mmCIF file with all atom_site columns, C-alpha atoms in Angstrom:
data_model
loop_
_atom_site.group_PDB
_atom_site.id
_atom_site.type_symbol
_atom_site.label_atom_id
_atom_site.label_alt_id
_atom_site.label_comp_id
_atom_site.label_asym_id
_atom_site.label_entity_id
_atom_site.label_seq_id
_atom_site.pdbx_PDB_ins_code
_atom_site.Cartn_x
_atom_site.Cartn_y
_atom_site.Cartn_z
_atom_site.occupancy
_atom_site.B_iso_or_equiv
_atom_site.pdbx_formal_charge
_atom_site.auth_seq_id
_atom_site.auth_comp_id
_atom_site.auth_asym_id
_atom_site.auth_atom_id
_atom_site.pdbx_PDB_model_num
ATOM 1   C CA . UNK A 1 1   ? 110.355 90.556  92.435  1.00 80.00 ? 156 UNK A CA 1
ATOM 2   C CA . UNK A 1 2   ? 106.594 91.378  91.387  1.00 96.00 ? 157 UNK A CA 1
ATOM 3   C CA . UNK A 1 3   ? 105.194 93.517  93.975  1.00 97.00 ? 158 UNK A CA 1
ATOM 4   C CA . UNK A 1 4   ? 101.521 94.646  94.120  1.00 97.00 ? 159 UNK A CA 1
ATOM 5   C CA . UNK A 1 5   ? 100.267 97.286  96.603  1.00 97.00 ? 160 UNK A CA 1
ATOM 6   C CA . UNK A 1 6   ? 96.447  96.796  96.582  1.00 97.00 ? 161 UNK A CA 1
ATOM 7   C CA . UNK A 1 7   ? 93.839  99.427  97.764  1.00 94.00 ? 162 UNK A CA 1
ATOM 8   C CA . UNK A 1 8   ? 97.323  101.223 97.864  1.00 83.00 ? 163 UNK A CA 1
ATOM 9   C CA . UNK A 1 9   ? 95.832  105.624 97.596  1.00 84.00 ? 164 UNK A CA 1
ATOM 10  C CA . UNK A 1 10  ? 98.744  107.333 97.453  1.00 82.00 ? 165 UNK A CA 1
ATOM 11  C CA . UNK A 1 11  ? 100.666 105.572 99.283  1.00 80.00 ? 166 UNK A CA 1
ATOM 12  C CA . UNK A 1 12  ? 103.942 103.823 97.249  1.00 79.00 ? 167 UNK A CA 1
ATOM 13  C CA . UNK A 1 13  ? 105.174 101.108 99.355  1.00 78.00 ? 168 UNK A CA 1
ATOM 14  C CA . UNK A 1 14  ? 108.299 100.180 97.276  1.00 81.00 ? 169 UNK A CA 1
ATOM 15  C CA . UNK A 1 15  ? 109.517 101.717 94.248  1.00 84.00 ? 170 UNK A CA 1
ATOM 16  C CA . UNK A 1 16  ? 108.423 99.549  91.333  1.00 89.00 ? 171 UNK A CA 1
ATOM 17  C CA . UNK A 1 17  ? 105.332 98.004  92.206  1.00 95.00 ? 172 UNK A CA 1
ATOM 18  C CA . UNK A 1 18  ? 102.330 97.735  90.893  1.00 96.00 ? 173 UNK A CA 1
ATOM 19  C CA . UNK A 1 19  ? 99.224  100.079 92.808  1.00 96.00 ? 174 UNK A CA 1
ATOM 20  C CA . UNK A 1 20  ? 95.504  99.070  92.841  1.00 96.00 ? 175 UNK A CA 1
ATOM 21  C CA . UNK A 1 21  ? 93.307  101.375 94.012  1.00 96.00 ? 176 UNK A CA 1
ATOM 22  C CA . UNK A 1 22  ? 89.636  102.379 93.315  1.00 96.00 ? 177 UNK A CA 1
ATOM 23  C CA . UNK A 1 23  ? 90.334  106.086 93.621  1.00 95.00 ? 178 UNK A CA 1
ATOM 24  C CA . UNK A 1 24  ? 91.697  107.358 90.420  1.00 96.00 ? 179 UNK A CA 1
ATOM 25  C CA . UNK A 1 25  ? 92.786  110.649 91.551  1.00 96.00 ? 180 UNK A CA 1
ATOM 26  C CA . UNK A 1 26  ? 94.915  108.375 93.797  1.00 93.00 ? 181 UNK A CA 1
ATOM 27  C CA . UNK A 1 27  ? 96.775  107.654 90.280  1.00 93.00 ? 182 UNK A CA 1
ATOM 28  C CA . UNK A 1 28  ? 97.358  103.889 90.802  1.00 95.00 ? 183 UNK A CA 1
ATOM 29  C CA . UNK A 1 29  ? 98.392  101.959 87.556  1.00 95.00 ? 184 UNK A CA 1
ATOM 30  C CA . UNK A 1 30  ? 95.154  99.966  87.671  1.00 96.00 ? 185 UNK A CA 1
ATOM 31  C CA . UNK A 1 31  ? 91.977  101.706 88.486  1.00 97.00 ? 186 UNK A CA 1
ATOM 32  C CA . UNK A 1 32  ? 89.610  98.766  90.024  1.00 97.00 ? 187 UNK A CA 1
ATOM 33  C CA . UNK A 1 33  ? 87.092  97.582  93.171  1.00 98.00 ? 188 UNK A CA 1
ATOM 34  C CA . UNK A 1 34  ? 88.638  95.076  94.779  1.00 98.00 ? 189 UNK A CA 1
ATOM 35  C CA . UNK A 1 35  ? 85.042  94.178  95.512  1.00 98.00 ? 190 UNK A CA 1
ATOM 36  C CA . UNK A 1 36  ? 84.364  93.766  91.895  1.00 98.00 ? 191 UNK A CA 1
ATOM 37  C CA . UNK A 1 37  ? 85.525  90.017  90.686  1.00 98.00 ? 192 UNK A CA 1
ATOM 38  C CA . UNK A 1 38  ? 87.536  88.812  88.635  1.00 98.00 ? 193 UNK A CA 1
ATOM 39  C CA . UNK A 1 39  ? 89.674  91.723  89.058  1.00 98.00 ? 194 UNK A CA 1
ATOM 40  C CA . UNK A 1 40  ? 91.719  92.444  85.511  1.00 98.00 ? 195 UNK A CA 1
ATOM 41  C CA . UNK A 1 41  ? 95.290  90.633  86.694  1.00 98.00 ? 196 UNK A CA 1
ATOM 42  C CA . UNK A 1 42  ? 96.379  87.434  85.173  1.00 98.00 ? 197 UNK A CA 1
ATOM 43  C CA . UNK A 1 43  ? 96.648  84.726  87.254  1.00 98.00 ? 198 UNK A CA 1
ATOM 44  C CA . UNK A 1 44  ? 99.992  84.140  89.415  1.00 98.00 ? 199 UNK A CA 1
ATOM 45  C CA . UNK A 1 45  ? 101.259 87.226  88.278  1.00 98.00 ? 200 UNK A CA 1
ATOM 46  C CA . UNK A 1 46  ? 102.932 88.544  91.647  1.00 98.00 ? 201 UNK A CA 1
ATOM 47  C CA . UNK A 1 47  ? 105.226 87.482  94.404  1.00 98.00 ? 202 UNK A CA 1
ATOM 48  C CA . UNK A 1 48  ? 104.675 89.818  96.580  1.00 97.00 ? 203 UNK A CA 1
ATOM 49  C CA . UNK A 1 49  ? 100.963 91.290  97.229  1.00 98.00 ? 204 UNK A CA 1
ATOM 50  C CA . UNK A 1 50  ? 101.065 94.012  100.154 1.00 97.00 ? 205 UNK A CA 1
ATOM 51  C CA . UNK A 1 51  ? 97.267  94.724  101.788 1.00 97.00 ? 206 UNK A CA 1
ATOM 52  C CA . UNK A 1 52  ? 98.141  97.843  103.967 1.00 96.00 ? 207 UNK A CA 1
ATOM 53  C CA . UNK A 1 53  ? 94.766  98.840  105.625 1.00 96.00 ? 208 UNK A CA 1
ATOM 54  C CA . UNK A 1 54  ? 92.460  98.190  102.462 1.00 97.00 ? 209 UNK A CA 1
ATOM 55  C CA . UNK A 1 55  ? 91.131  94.592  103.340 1.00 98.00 ? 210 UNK A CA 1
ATOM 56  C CA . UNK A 1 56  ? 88.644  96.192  105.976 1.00 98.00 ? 211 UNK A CA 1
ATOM 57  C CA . UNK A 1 57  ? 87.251  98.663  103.812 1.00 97.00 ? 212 UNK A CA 1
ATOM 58  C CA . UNK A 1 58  ? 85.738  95.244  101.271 1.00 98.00 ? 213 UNK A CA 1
ATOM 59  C CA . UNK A 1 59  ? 82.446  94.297  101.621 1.00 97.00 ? 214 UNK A CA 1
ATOM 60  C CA . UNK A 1 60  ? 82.905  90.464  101.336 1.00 97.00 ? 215 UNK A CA 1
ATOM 61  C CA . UNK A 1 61  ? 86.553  89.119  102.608 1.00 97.00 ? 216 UNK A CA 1
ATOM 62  C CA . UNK A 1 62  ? 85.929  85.444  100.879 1.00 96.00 ? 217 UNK A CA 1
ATOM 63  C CA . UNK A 1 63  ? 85.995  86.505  96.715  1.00 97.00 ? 218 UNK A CA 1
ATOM 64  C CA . UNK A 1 64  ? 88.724  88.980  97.955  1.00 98.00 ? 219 UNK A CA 1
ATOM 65  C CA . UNK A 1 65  ? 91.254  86.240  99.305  1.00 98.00 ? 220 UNK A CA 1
ATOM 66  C CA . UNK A 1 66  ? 90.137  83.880  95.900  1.00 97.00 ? 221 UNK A CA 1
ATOM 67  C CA . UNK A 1 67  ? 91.640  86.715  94.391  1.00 98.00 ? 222 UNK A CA 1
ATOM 68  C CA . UNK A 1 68  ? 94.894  87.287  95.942  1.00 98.00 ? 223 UNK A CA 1
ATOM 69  C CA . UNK A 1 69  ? 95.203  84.021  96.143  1.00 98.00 ? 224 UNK A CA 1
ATOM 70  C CA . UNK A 1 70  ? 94.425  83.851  91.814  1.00 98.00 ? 225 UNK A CA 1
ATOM 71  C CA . UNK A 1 71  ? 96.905  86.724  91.494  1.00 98.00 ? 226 UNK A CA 1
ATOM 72  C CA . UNK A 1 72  ? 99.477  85.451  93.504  1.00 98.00 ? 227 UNK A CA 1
ATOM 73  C CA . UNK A 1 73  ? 102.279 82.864  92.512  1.00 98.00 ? 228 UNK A CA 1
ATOM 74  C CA . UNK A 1 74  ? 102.970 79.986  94.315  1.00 98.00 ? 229 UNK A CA 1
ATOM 75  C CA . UNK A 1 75  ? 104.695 80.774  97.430  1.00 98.00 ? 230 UNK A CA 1
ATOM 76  C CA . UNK A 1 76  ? 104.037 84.605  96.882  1.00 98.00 ? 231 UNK A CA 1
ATOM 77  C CA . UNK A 1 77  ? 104.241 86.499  99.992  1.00 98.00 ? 232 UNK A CA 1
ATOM 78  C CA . UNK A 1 78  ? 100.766 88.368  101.480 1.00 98.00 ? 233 UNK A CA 1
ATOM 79  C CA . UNK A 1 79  ? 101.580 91.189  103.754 1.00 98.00 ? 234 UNK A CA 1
ATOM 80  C CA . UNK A 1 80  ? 98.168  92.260  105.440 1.00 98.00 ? 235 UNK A CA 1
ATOM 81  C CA . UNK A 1 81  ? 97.896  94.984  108.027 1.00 98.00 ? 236 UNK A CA 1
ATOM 82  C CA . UNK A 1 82  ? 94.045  95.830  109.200 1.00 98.00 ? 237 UNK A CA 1
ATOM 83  C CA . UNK A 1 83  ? 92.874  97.471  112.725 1.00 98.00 ? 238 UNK A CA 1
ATOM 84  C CA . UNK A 1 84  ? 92.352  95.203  115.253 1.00 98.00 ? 239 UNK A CA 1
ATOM 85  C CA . UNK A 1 85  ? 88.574  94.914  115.935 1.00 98.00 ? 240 UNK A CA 1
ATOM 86  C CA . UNK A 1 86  ? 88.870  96.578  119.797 1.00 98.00 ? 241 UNK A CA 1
ATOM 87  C CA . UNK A 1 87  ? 90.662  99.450  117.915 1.00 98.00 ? 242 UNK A CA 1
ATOM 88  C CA . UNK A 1 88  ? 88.692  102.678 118.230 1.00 96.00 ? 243 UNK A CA 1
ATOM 89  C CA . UNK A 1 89  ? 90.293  103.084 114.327 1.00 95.00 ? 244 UNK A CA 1
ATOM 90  C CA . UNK A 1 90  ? 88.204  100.148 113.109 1.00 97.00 ? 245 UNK A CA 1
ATOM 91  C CA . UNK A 1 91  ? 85.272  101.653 114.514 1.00 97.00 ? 246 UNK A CA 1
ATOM 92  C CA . UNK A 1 92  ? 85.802  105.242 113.672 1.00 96.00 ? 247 UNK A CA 1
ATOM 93  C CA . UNK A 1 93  ? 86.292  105.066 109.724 1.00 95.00 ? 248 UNK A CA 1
ATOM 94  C CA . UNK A 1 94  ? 82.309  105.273 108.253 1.00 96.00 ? 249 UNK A CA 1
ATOM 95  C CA . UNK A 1 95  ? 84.362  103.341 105.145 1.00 95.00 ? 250 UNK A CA 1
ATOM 96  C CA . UNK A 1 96  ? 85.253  100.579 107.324 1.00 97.00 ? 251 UNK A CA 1
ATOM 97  C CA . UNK A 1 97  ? 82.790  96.866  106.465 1.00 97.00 ? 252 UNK A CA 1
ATOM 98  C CA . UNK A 1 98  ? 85.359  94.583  108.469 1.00 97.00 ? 253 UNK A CA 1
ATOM 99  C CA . UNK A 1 99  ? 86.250  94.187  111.921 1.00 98.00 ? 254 UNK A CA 1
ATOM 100 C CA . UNK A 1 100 ? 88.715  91.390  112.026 1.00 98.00 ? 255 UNK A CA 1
ATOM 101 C CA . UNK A 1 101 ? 90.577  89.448  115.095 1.00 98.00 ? 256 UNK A CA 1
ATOM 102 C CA . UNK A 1 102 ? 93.823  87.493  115.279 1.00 98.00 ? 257 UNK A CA 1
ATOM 103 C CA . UNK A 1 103 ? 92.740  84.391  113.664 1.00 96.00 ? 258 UNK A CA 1
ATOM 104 C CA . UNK A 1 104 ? 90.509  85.888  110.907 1.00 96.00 ? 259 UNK A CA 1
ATOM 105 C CA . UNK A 1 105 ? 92.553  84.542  108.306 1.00 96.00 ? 260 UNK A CA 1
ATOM 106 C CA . UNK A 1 106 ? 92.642  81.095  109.911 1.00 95.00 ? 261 UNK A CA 1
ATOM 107 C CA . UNK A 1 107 ? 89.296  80.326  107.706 1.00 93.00 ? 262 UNK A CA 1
ATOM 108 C CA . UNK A 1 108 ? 91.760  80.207  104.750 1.00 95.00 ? 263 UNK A CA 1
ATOM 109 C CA . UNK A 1 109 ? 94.804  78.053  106.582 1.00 92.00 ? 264 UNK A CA 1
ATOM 110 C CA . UNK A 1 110 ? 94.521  74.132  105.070 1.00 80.00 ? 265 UNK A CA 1
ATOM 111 C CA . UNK A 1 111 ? 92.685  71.768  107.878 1.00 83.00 ? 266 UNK A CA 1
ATOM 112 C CA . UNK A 1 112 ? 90.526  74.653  109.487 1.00 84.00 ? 267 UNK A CA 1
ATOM 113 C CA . UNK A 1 113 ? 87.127  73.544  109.913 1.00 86.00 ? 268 UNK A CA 1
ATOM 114 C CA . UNK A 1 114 ? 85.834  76.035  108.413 1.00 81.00 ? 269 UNK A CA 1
ATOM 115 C CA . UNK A 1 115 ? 88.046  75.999  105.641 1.00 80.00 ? 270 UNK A CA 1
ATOM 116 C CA . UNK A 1 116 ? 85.499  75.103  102.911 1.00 83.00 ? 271 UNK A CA 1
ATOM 117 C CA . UNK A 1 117 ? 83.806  78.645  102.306 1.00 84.00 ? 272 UNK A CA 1
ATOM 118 C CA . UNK A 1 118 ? 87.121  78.731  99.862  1.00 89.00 ? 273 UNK A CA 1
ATOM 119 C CA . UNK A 1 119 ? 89.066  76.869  97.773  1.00 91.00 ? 274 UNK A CA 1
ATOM 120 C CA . UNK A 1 120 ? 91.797  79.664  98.194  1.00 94.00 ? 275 UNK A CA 1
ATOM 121 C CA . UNK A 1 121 ? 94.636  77.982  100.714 1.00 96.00 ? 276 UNK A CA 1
ATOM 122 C CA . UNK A 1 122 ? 97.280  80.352  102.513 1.00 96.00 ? 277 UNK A CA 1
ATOM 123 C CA . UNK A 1 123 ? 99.719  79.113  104.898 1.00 95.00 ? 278 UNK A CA 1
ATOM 124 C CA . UNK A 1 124 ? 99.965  81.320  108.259 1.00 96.00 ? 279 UNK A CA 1
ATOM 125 C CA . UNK A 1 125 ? 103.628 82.774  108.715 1.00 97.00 ? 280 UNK A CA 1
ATOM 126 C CA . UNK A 1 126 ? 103.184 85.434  110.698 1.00 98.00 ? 281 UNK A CA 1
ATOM 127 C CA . UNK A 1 127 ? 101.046 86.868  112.693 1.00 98.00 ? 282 UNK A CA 1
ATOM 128 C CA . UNK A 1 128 ? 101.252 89.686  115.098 1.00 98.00 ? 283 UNK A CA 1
ATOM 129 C CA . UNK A 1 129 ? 98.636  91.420  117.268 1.00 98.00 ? 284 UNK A CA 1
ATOM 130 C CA . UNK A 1 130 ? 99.911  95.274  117.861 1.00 98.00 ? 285 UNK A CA 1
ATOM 131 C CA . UNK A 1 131 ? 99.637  97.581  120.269 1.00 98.00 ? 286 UNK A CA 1
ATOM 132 C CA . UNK A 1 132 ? 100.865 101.446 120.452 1.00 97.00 ? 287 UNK A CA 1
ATOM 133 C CA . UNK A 1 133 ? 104.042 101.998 120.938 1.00 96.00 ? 288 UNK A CA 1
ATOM 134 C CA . UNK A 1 134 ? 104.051 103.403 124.857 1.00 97.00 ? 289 UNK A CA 1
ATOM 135 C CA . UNK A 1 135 ? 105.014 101.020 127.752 1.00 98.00 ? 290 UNK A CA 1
ATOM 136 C CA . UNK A 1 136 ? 101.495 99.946  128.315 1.00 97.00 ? 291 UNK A CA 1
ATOM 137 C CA . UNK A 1 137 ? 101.005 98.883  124.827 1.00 97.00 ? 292 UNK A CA 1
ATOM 138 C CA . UNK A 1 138 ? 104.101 96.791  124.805 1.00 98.00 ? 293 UNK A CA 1
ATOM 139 C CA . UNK A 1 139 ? 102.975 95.106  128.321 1.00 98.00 ? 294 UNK A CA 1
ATOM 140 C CA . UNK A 1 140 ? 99.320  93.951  126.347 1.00 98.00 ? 295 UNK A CA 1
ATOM 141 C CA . UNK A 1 141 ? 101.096 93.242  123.258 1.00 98.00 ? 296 UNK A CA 1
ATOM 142 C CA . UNK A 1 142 ? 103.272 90.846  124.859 1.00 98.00 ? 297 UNK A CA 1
ATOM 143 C CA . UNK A 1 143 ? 100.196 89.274  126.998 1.00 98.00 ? 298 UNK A CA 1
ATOM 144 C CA . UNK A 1 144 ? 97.815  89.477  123.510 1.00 98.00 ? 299 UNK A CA 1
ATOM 145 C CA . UNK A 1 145 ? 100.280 87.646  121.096 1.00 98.00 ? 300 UNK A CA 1
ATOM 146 C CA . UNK A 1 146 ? 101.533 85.033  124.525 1.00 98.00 ? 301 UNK A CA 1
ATOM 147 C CA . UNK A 1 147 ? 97.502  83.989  125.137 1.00 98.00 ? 302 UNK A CA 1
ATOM 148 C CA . UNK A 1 148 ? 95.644  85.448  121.868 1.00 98.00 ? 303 UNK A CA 1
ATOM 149 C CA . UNK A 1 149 ? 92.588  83.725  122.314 1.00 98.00 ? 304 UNK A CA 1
ATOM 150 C CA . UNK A 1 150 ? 92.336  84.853  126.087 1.00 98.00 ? 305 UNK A CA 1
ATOM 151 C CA . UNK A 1 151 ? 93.388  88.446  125.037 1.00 98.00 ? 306 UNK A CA 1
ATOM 152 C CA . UNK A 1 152 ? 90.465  88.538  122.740 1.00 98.00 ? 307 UNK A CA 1
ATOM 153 C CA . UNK A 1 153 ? 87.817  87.308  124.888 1.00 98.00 ? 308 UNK A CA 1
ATOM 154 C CA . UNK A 1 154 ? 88.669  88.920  128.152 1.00 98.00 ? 309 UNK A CA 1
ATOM 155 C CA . UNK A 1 155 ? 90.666  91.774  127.649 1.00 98.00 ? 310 UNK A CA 1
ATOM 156 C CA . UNK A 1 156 ? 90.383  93.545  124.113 1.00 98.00 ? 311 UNK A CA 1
ATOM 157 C CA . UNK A 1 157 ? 87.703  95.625  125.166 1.00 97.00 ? 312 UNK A CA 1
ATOM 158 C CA . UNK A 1 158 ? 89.937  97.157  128.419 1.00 97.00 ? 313 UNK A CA 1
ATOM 159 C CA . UNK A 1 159 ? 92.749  97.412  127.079 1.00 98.00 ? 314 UNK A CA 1
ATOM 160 C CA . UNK A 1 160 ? 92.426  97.644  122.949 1.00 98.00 ? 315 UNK A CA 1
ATOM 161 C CA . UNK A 1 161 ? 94.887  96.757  120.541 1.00 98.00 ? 316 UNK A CA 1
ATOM 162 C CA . UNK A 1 162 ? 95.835  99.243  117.486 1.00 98.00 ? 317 UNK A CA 1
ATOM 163 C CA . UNK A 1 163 ? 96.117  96.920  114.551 1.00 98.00 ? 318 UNK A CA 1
ATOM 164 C CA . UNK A 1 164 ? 97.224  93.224  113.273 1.00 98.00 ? 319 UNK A CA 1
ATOM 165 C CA . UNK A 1 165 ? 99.892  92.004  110.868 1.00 98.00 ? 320 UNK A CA 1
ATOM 166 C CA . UNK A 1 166 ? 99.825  88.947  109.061 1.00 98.00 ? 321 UNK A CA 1
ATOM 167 C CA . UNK A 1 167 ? 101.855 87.579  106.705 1.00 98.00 ? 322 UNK A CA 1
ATOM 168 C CA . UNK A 1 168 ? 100.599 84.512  104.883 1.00 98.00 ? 323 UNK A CA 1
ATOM 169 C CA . UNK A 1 169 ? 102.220 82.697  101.426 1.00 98.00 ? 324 UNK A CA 1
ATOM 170 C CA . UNK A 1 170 ? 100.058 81.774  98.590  1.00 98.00 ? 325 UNK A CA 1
ATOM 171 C CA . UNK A 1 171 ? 99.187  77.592  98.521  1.00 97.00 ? 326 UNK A CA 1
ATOM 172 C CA . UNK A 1 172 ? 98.959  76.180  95.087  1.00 95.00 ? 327 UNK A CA 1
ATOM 173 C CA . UNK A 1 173 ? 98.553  73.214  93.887  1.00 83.00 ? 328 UNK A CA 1
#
């Protein structure tokens, strides 16, 4: 399986995959901003693309996805994992540009009517709002992921989640 761990530091996800990163002293095999397009990857060149807590540091989500979705085969799985906006850890980083929300992603799901600020098409498999692992935190994350939309307009702020976890699979034609 081709594996690439974007925006990856030094952080190696699974042993043979390729690492993106921006930070050379990181040493990731390709030295690029992700906020720099085209990024130097032939097209449909992985299967697996893992996004661990990079996609919030971009400065414009849209080119990013037309990316992964470029790099990605068809059917190639996206992992993403970002803070949850009510997460004081989306706030706190000065490096952070994005504060995302459960159905962030939903602007690149086929049908959404917003869907046309890309061409790049995803479909939703999974999609998890998380909370900190302590009895109260299981309590919201059951309530968040149950009634998402109500979770985010009425309770985020009192009761904040710690992160979200997507996985989508690349759409191609």
């Amino acid at each position: 399986m081709r594996a690439i761990d974007l925006g990856a530091g030094r952080t190696r996800h699974v042993a043979g995959a390729v690492t993106l990163d921006r930070v050379a002293s990181t040493g990731p095999d390709i030295v690029h901003d992700m906020d720099v397009v085209p990024w130097p990857i032939a097209d449909s060149s992985f299967d697996v693309i893992r996004c661990y807590d990079v996609l919030e540091h971009v400065g414009d989500l849209v080119p990013v996805m037309r990316e992964i979705h470029r790099i990605g085969a068809p059917g190639a799985r996206v992992e993403i994992t970002t803070p949850h906006y009510s997460s004081r850890n989306s706030w706190t980083d000065p490096t952070h540009r994005q504060h995302l929300a459960y159905r962030s992603f939903d602007y690149f799901i086929e049908g959404h009517e917003l869907s046309f600020y890309s061409d790049a098409r995803f479909i939703m498999r999974e999609r998890r709002i998380r909370c900190r692992n302590t009895l109260k935190g299981r309590v919201v994350e059951q309530v968040a992921n149950r009634w998402p939309a109500m979770y985010e307009e009425h309770l985020a702020w009192m009761l904040p989640a710690f992160y979200l976890w997507f996985v989508l699979e690349v759409r191609k034609a």
